[in-house]
Coordinates of C-alpha atoms in Angstrom, one line a residue:
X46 CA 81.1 12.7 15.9
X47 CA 78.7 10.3 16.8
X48 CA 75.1 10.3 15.3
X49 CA 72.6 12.3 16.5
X50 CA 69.8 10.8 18.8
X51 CA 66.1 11.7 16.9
X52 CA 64.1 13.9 18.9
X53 CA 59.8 14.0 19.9
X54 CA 59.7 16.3 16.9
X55 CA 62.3 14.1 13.9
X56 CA 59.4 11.5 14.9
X57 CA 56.6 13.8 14.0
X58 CA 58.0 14.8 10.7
X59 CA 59.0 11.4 9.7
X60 CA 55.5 10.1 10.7
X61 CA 52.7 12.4 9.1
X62 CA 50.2 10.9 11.3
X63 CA 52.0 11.4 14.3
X64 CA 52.1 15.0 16.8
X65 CA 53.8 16.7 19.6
X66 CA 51.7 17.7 22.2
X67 CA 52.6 19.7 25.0
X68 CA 51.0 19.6 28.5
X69 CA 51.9 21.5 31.6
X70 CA 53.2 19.3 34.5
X71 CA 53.9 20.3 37.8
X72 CA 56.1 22.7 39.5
X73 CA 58.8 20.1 40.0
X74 CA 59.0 18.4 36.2
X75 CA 61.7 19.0 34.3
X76 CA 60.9 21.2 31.1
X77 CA 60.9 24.9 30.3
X78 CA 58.1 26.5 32.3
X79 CA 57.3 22.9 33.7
X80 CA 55.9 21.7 30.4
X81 CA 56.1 18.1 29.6
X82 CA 56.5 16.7 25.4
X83 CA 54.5 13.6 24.4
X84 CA 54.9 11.7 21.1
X85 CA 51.5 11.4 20.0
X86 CA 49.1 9.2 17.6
X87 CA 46.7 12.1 16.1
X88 CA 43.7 8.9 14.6
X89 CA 44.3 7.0 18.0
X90 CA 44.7 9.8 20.3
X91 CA 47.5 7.9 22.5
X92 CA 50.7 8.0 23.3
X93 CA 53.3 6.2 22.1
X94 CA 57.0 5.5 23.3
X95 CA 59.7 6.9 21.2
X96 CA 60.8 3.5 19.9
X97 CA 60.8 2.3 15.9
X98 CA 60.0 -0.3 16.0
X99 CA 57.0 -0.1 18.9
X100 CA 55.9 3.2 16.6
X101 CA 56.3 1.0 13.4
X102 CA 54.3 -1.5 14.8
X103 CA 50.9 1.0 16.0
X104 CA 51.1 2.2 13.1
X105 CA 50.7 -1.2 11.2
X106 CA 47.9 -2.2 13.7
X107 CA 43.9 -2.8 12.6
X108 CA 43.1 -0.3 15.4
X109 CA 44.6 2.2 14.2
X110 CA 43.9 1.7 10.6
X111 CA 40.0 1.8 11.6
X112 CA 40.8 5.0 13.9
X113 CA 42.6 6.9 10.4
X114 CA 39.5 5.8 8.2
X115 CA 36.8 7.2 10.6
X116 CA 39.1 10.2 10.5
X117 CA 38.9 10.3 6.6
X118 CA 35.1 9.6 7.2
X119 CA 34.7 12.6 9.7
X120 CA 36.0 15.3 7.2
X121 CA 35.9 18.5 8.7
X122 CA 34.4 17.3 11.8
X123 CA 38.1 15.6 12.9
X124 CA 39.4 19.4 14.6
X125 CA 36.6 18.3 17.0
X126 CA 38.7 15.0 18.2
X127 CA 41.9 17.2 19.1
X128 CA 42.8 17.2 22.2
X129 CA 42.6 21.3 23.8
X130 CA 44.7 21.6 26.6
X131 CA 45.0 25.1 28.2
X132 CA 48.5 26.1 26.7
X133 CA 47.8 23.9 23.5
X134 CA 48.7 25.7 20.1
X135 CA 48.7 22.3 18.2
X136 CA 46.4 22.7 15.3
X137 CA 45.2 19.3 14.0
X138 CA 44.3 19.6 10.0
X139 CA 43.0 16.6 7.9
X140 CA 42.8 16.2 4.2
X141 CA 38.9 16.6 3.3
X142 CA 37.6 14.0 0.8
X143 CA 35.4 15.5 -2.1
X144 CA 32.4 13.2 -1.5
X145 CA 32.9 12.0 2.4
X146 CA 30.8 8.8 2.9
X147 CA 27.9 8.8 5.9
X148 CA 29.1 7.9 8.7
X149 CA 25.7 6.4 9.1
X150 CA 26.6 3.6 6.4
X151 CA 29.4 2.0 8.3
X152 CA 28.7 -1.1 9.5
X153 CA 30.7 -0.9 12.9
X154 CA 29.9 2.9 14.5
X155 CA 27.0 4.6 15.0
X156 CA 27.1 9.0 16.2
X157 CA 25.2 9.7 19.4
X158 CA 24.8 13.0 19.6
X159 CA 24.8 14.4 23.2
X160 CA 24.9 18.2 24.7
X161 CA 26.7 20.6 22.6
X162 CA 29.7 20.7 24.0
X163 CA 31.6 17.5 22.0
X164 CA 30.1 14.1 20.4
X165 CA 31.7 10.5 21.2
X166 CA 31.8 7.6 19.3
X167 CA 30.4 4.5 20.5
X168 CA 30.4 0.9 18.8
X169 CA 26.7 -0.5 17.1
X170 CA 25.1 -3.4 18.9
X171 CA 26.3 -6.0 16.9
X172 CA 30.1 -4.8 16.9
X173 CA 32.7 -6.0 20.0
X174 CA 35.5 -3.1 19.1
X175 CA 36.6 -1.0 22.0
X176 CA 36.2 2.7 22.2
X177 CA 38.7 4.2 19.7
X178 CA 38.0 7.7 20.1
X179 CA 37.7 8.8 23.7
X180 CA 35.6 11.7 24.4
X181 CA 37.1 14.9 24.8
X182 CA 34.6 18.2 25.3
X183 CA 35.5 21.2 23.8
X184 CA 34.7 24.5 25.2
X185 CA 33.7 27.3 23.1
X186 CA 37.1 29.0 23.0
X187 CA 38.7 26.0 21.6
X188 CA 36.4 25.7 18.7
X189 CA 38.4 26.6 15.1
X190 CA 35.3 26.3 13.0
X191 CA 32.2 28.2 14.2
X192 CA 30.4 26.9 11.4
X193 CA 27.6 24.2 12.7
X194 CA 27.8 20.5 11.2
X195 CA 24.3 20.9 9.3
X196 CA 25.5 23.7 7.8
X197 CA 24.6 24.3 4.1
X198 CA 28.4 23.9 3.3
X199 CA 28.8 20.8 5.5
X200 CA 25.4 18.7 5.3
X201 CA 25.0 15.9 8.4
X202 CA 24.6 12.5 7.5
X203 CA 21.2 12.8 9.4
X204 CA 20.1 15.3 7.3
X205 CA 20.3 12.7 4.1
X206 CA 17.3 10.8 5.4
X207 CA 14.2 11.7 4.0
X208 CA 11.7 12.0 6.5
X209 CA 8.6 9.7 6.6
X210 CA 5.0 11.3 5.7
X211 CA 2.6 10.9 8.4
X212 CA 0.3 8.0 8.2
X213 CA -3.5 9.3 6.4
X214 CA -5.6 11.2 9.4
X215 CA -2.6 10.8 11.5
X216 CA -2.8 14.3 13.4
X217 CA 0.6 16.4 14.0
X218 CA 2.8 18.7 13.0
X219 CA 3.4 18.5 9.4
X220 CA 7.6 17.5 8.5
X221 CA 9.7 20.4 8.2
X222 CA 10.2 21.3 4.2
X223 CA 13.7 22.1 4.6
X224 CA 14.2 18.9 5.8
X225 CA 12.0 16.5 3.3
X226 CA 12.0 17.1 0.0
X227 CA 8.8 18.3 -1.4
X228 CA 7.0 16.3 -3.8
X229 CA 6.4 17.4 -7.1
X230 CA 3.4 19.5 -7.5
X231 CA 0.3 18.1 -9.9
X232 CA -1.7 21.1 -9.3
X233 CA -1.3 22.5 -12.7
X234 CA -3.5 24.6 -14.5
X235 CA -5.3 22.4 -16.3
X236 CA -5.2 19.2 -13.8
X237 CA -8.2 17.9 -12.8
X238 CA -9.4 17.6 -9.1
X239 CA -10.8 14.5 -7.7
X240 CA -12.2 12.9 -4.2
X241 CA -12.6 9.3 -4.0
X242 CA -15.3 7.5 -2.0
X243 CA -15.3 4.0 -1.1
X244 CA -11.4 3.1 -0.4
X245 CA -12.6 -0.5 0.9
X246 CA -14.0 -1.8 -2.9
X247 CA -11.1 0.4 -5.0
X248 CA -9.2 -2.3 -7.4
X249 CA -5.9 -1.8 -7.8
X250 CA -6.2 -0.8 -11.8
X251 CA -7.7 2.0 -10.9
X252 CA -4.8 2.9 -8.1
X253 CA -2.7 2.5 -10.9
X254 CA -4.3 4.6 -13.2
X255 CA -4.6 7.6 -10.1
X256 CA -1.3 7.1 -9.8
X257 CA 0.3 7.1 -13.3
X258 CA -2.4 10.1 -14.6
X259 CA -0.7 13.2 -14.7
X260 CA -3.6 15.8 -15.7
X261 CA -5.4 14.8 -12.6
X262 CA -4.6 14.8 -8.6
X263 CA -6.9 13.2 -5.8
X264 CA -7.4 15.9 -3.1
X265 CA -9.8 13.8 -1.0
X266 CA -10.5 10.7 0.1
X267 CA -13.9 9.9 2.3
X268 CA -14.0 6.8 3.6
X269 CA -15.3 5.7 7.5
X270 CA -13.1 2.6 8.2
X271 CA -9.4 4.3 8.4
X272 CA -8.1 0.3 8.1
X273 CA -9.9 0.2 4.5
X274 CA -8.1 3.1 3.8
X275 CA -4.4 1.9 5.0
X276 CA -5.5 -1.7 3.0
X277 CA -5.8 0.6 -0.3
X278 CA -3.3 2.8 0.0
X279 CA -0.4 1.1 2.2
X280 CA 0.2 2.8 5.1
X281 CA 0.9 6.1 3.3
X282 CA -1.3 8.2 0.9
X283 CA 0.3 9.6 -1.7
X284 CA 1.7 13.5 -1.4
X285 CA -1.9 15.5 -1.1
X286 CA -4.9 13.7 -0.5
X287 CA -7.2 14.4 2.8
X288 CA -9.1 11.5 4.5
X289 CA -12.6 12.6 5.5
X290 CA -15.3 10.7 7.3
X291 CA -18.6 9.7 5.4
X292 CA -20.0 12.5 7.6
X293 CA -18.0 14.8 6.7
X294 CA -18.5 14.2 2.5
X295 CA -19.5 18.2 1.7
X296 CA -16.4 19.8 2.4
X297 CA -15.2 17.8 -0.7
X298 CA -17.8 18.1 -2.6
X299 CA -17.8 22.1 -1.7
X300 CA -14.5 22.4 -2.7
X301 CA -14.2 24.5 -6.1
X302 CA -11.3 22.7 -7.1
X303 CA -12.7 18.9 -7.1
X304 CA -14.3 18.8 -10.6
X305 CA -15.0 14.9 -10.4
X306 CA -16.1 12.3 -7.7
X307 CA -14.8 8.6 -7.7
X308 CA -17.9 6.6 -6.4
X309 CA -16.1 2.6 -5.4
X310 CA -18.5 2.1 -2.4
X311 CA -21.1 -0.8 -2.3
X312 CA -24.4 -0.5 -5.2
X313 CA -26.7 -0.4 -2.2
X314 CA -24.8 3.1 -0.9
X315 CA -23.6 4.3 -4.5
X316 CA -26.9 5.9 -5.2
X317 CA -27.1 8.6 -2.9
X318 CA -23.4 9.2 -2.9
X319 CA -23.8 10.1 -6.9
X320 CA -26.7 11.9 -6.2
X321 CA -24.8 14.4 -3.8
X322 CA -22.0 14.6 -6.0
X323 CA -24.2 16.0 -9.2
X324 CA -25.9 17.9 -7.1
X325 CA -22.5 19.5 -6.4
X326 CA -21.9 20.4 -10.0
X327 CA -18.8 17.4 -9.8
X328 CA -18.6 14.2 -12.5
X329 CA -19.2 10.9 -11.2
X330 CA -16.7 7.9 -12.4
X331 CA -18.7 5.2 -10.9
X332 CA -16.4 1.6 -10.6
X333 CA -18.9 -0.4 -10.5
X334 CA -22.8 -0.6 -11.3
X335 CA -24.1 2.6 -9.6
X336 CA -27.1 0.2 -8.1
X337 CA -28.0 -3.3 -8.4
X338 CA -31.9 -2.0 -8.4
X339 CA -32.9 -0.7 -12.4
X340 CA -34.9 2.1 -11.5
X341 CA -32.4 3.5 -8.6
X342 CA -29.9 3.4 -11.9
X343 CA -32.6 5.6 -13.7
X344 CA -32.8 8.0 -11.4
X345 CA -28.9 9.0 -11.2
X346 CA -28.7 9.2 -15.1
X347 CA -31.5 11.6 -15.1
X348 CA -30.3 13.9 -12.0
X349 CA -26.8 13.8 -14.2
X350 CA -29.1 14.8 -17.2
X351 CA -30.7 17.6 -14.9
X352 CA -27.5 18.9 -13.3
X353 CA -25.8 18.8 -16.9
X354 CA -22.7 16.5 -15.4
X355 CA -21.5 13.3 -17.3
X356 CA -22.0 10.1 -15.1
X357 CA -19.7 7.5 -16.2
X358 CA -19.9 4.0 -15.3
X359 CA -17.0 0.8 -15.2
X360 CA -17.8 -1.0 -17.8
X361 CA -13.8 -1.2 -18.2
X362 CA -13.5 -4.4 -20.9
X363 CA -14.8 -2.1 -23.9
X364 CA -11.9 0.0 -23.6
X365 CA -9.7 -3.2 -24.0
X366 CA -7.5 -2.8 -27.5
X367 CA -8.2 -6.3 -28.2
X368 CA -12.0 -6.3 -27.9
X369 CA -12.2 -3.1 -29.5
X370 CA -10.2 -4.7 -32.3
X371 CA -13.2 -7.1 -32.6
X372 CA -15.7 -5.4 -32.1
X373 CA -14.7 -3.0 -35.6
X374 CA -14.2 -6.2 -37.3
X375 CA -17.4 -7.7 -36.3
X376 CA -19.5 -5.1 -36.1
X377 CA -18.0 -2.4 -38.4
X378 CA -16.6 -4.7 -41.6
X379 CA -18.9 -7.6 -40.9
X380 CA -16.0 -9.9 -41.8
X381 CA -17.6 -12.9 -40.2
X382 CA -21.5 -12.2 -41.4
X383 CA -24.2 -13.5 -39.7
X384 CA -23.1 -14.0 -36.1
X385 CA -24.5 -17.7 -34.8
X386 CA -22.4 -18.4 -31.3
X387 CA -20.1 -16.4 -29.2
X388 CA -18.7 -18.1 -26.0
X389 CA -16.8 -16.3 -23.2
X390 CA -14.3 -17.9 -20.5
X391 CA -13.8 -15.3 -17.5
X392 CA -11.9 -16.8 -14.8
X393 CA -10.7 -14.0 -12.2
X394 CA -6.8 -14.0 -10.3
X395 CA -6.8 -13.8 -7.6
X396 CA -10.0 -14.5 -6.7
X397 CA -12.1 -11.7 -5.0
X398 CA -12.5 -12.1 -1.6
X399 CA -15.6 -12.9 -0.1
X400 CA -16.3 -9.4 1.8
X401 CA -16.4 -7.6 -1.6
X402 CA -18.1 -9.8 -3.4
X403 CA -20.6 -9.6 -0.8
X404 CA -20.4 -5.6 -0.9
X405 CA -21.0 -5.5 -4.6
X406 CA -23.4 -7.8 -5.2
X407 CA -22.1 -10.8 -6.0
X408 CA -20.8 -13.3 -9.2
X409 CA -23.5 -11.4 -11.3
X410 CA -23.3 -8.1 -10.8
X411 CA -19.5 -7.8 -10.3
X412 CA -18.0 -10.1 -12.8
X413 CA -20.7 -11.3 -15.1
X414 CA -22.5 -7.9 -16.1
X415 CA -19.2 -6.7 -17.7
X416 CA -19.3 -10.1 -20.3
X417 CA -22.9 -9.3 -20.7
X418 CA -22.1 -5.6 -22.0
X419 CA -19.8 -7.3 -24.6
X420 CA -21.9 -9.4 -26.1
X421 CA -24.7 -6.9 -26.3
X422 CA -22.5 -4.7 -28.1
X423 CA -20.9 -7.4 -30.8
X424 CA -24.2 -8.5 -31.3
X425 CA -26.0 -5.1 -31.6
X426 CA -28.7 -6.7 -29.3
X427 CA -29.6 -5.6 -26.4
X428 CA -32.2 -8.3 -24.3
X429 CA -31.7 -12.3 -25.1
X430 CA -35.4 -13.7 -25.7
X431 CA -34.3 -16.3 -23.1
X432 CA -31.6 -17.0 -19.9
X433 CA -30.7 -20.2 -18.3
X434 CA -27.9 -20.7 -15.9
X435 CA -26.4 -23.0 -13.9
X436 CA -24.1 -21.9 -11.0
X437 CA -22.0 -23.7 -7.9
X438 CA -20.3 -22.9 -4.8
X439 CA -17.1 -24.8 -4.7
X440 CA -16.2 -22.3 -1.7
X441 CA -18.0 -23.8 1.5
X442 CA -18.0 -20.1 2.8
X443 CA -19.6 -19.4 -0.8
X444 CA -22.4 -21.3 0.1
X445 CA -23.1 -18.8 3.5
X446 CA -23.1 -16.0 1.2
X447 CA -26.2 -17.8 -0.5
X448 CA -24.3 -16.9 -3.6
X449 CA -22.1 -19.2 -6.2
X450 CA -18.4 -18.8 -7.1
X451 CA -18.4 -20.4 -10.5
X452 CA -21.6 -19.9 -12.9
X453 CA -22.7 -20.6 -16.5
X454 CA -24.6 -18.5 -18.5
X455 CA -26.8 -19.4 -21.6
X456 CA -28.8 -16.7 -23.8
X457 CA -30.6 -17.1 -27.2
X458 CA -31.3 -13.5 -28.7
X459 CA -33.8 -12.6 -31.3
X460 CA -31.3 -12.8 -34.2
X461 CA -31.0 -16.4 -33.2
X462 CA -27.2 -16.2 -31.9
X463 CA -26.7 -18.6 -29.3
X464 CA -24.4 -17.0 -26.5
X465 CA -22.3 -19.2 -23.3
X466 CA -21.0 -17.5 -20.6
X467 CA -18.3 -19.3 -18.3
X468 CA -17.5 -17.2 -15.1
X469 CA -15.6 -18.5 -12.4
X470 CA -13.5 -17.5 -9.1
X471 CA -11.2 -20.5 -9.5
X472 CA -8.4 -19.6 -10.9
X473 CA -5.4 -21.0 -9.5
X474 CA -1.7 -19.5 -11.6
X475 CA -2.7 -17.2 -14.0
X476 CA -6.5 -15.4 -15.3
X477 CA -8.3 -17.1 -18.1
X478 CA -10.1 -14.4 -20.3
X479 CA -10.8 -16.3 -24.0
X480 CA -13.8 -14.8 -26.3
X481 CA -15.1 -16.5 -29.4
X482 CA -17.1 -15.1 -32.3
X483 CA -18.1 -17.8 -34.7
X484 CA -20.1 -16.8 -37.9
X485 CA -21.5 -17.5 -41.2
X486 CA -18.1 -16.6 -42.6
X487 CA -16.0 -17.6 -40.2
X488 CA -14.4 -16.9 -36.5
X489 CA -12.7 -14.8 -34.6
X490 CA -10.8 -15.6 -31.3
X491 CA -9.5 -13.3 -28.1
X492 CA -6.7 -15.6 -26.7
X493 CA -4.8 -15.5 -23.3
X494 CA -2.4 -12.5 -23.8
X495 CA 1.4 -12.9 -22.5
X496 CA 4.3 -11.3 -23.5
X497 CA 6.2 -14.6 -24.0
X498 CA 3.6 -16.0 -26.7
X499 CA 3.3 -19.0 -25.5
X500 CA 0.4 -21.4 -25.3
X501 CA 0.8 -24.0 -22.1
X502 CA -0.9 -27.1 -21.9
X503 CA -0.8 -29.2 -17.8
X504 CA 2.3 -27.8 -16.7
X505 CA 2.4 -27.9 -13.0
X506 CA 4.0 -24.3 -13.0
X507 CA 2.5 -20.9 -14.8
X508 CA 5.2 -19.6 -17.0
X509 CA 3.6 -15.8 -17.4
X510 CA 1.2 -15.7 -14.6
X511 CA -1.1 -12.7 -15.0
X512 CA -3.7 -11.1 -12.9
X513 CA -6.9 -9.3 -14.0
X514 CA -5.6 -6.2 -13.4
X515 CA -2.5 -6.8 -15.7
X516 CA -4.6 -8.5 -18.5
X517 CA -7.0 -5.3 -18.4
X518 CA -3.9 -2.8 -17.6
X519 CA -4.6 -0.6 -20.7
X520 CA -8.2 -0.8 -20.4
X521 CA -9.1 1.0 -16.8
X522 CA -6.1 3.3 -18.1
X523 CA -8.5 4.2 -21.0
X524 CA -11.6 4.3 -19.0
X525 CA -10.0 6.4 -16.7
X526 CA -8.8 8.4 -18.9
X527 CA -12.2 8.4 -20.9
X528 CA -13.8 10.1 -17.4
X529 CA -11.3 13.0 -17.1
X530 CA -12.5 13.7 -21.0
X531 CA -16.0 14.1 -20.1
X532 CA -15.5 16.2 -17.1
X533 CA -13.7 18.7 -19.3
X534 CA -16.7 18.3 -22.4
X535 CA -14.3 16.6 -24.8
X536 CA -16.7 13.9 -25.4
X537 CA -19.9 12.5 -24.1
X538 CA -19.9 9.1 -21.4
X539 CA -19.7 6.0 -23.9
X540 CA -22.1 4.0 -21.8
X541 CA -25.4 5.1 -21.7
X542 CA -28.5 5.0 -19.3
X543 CA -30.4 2.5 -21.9
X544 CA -27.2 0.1 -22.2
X545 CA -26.7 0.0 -18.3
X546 CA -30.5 -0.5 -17.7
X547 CA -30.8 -3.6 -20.3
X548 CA -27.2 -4.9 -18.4
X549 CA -28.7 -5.0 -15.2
X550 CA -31.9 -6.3 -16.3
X551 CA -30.1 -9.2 -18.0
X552 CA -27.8 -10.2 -14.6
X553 CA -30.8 -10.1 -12.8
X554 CA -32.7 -12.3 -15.0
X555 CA -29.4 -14.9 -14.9
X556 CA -29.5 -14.6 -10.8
X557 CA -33.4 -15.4 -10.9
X558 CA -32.5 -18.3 -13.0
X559 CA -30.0 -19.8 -11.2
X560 CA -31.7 -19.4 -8.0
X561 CA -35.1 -21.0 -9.2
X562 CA -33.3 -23.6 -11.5
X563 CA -35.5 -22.9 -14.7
X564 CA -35.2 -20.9 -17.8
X565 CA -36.3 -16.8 -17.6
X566 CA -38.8 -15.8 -20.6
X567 CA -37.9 -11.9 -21.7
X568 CA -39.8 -11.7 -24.5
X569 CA -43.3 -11.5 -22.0
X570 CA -42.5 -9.2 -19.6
X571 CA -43.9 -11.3 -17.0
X572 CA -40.3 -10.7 -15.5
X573 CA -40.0 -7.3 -13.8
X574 CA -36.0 -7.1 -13.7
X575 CA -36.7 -3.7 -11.0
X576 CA -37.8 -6.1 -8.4
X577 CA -35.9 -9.6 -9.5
X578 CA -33.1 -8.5 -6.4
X579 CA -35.7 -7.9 -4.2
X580 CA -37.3 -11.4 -4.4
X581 CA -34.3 -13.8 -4.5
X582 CA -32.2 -11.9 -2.0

């Protein structure tokens, strides 16, 4: 007997990857019930001749070893690629991978989806491949699984992309929560609510600080320039927040769940901005000096005293551990006695830029005052008997500000303790903040801080470059933190009207000195430090 000739079907069961499929032909084909066999490649969806060696070598082909992957890619979605002929009862089944990568992710295919009928397959841009799946629609009949692709059960791809929040006062309709995940809530109980005004001057420390603070959410933001806004916050807000117009401030303010107001705008708008918010019954956190003019100051400490809010102003360096540190040494255990010179270096990185240093105020009264409340405090003295300073514009554009970018500041208090000031906007790898307290009994120094240790000395390259807001990290973190205290009555503001007024008075007095070129007297009170700004300016 000679050996038996392998049929369509011996193929098929020798080849798991191969199938029998059965079309009807015409009324003069050969066949029962003029139906026609075809050896078939279920990944490829092609016919094959029933050879070996031609099956042998498809199957050993990169096409169709692509074709079987996107198959093991597709999951349950491969009954879709069968082919469903009218008399077909070919079933196609396909092992289902526990976790079945995104299509999405691979580098050569992209899914358009189409009507809902079928899907094809179609090569990305950047790949040359030809079509390996041809598209075949599939009526209703023909479908085995009723069950939709995004499905609970079987997720789409698509639906693994997180959808991107709308831009701040971006109007539409809000993203579907099903779709997006929500973000967790900080609406406790006990968090505090808080609006922020001013998103153009807002440093990043204090970003930082909103951000990392979890007793605390910021429901509002009211700011008029929406590109000030998209500056501070990126092109997104984080989950919660409300943009409002200047004009529109009240419906902030009136909103029971805003305990506290954020005031960053310029000293020459702050004023009226804090006034409205303690009017409100809401706690003002006030960045920077709430006006450059003493008795405007006045006047919002004593509406805060009338309304019975705290006001709270940026005097962020006392909050620094290392100062503090000091300070208790100095002050407290008196370990260097009499006090005879202290001498601060304050060089800023990166340098402000020169629209907000116009906006708030200047060398003086943005960088200078918050040196000038140190040194009052470590030397328990509040007015120097006499200021001289000397300041520069190195920065041509500076010089159009009529305003200096590197200034040096010399007092003499009553105790006799001789203080130097050094405040500059160069700065070019790394900040330079260095305090010295030299007494009767010895001295005390406040050195660069890095976490490598190291001292450098004309090396071309920082090794542990640091910004201001690094250096000062922990400090606006205990600031801010110091604010959401007072607003729940835990503890008074630390700064108070008296030690703000003599601040302001003293920058003033260094600004008229600079600008005339002679020594300011304190101790006669020919110098009225309300209208110094209004003279010079």
């Amino acid at each position: 007997m000679g050996r038996r000739r392998k049929t369509l079907h011996d193929y098929a069961a020798e080849f798991s990857e191969l199938s029998v499929r059965r079309e009807p032909a015409g009324p003069s084909a050969p066949g029962p019930a003029g139906a026609v066999e075809t050896l078939f490649c279920t990944p490829c969806q092609l016919p094959l001749r029933v050879r070996r060696d031609r099956i042998l070598e498809h199957l050993s082909s990169g096409r169709h070893c692509r074709n079987r992957r996107l198959l093991r890619q597709l999951g349950l979605r491969a009954p879709g690629l069968r082919s469903a002929g009218p008399d077909s009862s070919l079933s196609l089944s396909l092992p289902l991978p526990l976790d079945v990568p995104s299509l999405l992710s691979h580098p050569s295919f992209i899914i358009t989806t189409g009507s809902s009928t079928g899907y094809s397959m179609v090569p990305s841009p950047p790949s040359y491949h030809k079509l390996l799946v041809p598209h075949h629609p599939i009526t209703a009949a023909h479908r085995d699984d009723p069950t939709p692709s995004t499905s609970a059960s079987h997720p789409s791809p698509l639906a693994t992309f997180h959808t991107r929040m709308a831009p701040l006062g971006q109007s539409g309709a809000a993203p579907d929560a099903s779709n997006s995940p929500a973000p967790p809530s900080r609406h406790g109980s006990s968090s505090v609510g808080l609006v922020l005004f001013g998103a153009g001057l807002v440093s990043k420390a204090l970003l930082q600080s909103l951000a990392e603070e979890r007793s605390c959410c910021l429901l509002y933001v009211v700011e008029d320039r929406p590109e000030e806004v998209e500056r501070a916050f990126g092109a997104e807000l984080p989950a919660g927040p409300r943009a409002l117009r200047q004009q529109d401030a009240a419906v902030a303010l009136g909103d029971p769940r805003v305990s506290g107001a954020i005031i960053c705008s310029p000293p020459d708008e702050a004023p009226e901005m804090i006034r409205d918010a303690l009017r409100a019954g809401k706690g003002v956190f006030c960045e920077g000096l709430p006006s450059m003019d003493r008795q405007a100051a006045e006047a919002c400490f004593d509406e805060a005293d009338r309304c019975g809010r705290p006001l709270v102003c940026g005097f962020y360096k006392r909050f620094d551990p290392a100062l503090q540190f000091l300070y208790r040494k100095v002050r407290d255990s008196q370990v260097l006695g009499r006090i005879h010179r202290i001498s601060t270096i304050s060089s800023l990185y990166p340098a402000a830029s020169l629209s907000f240093l116009k906006a708030s105020g200047g060398i003086f009264y943005n960088a200078a005052v918050h040196d000038i409340d140190i040194i009052s405090l470590l030397l328990g003295e509040s007015v120097p008997d006499t200021i001289f300073s000397l300041g520069h514009a190195f920065c041509a554009d500076m010089g159009c500000l009529r305003d200096v970018d590197t200034v040096a500041i010399s007092m003499k208090f009553p105790s006799g303790a001789i203080v130097t000031l050094d405040v500059s906007q160069h700065c070019t790898r790394s900040c330079d903040q260095r305090l010295e307290v030299h007494g009767s009994q010895g001295t005390l120094r406040v050195d660069n801080q890095n976490p490598l240790g190291i001292t450098e000395h004309g090396t071309s390259v920082s090794i542990c470059p640091q910004t201001q807001a690094e250096r000062y990290r922990d400090a606006h973190r205990e600031l801010f933190r110091h604010f959401l205290r007072t607003l729940k009555g835990q503890e008074p503001p630390v700064v108070t009207k008296e030690q703000l007024l003599w601040t302001i008075q003293v920058a003033a007095a260094a600004e008229q000195s600079w600008r005339k070129g002679s020594a300011v007297d304190l101790r006669s009170g020919a110098t009225d430090p309300a209208r110094v700004k209004a003279e010079v300016v």
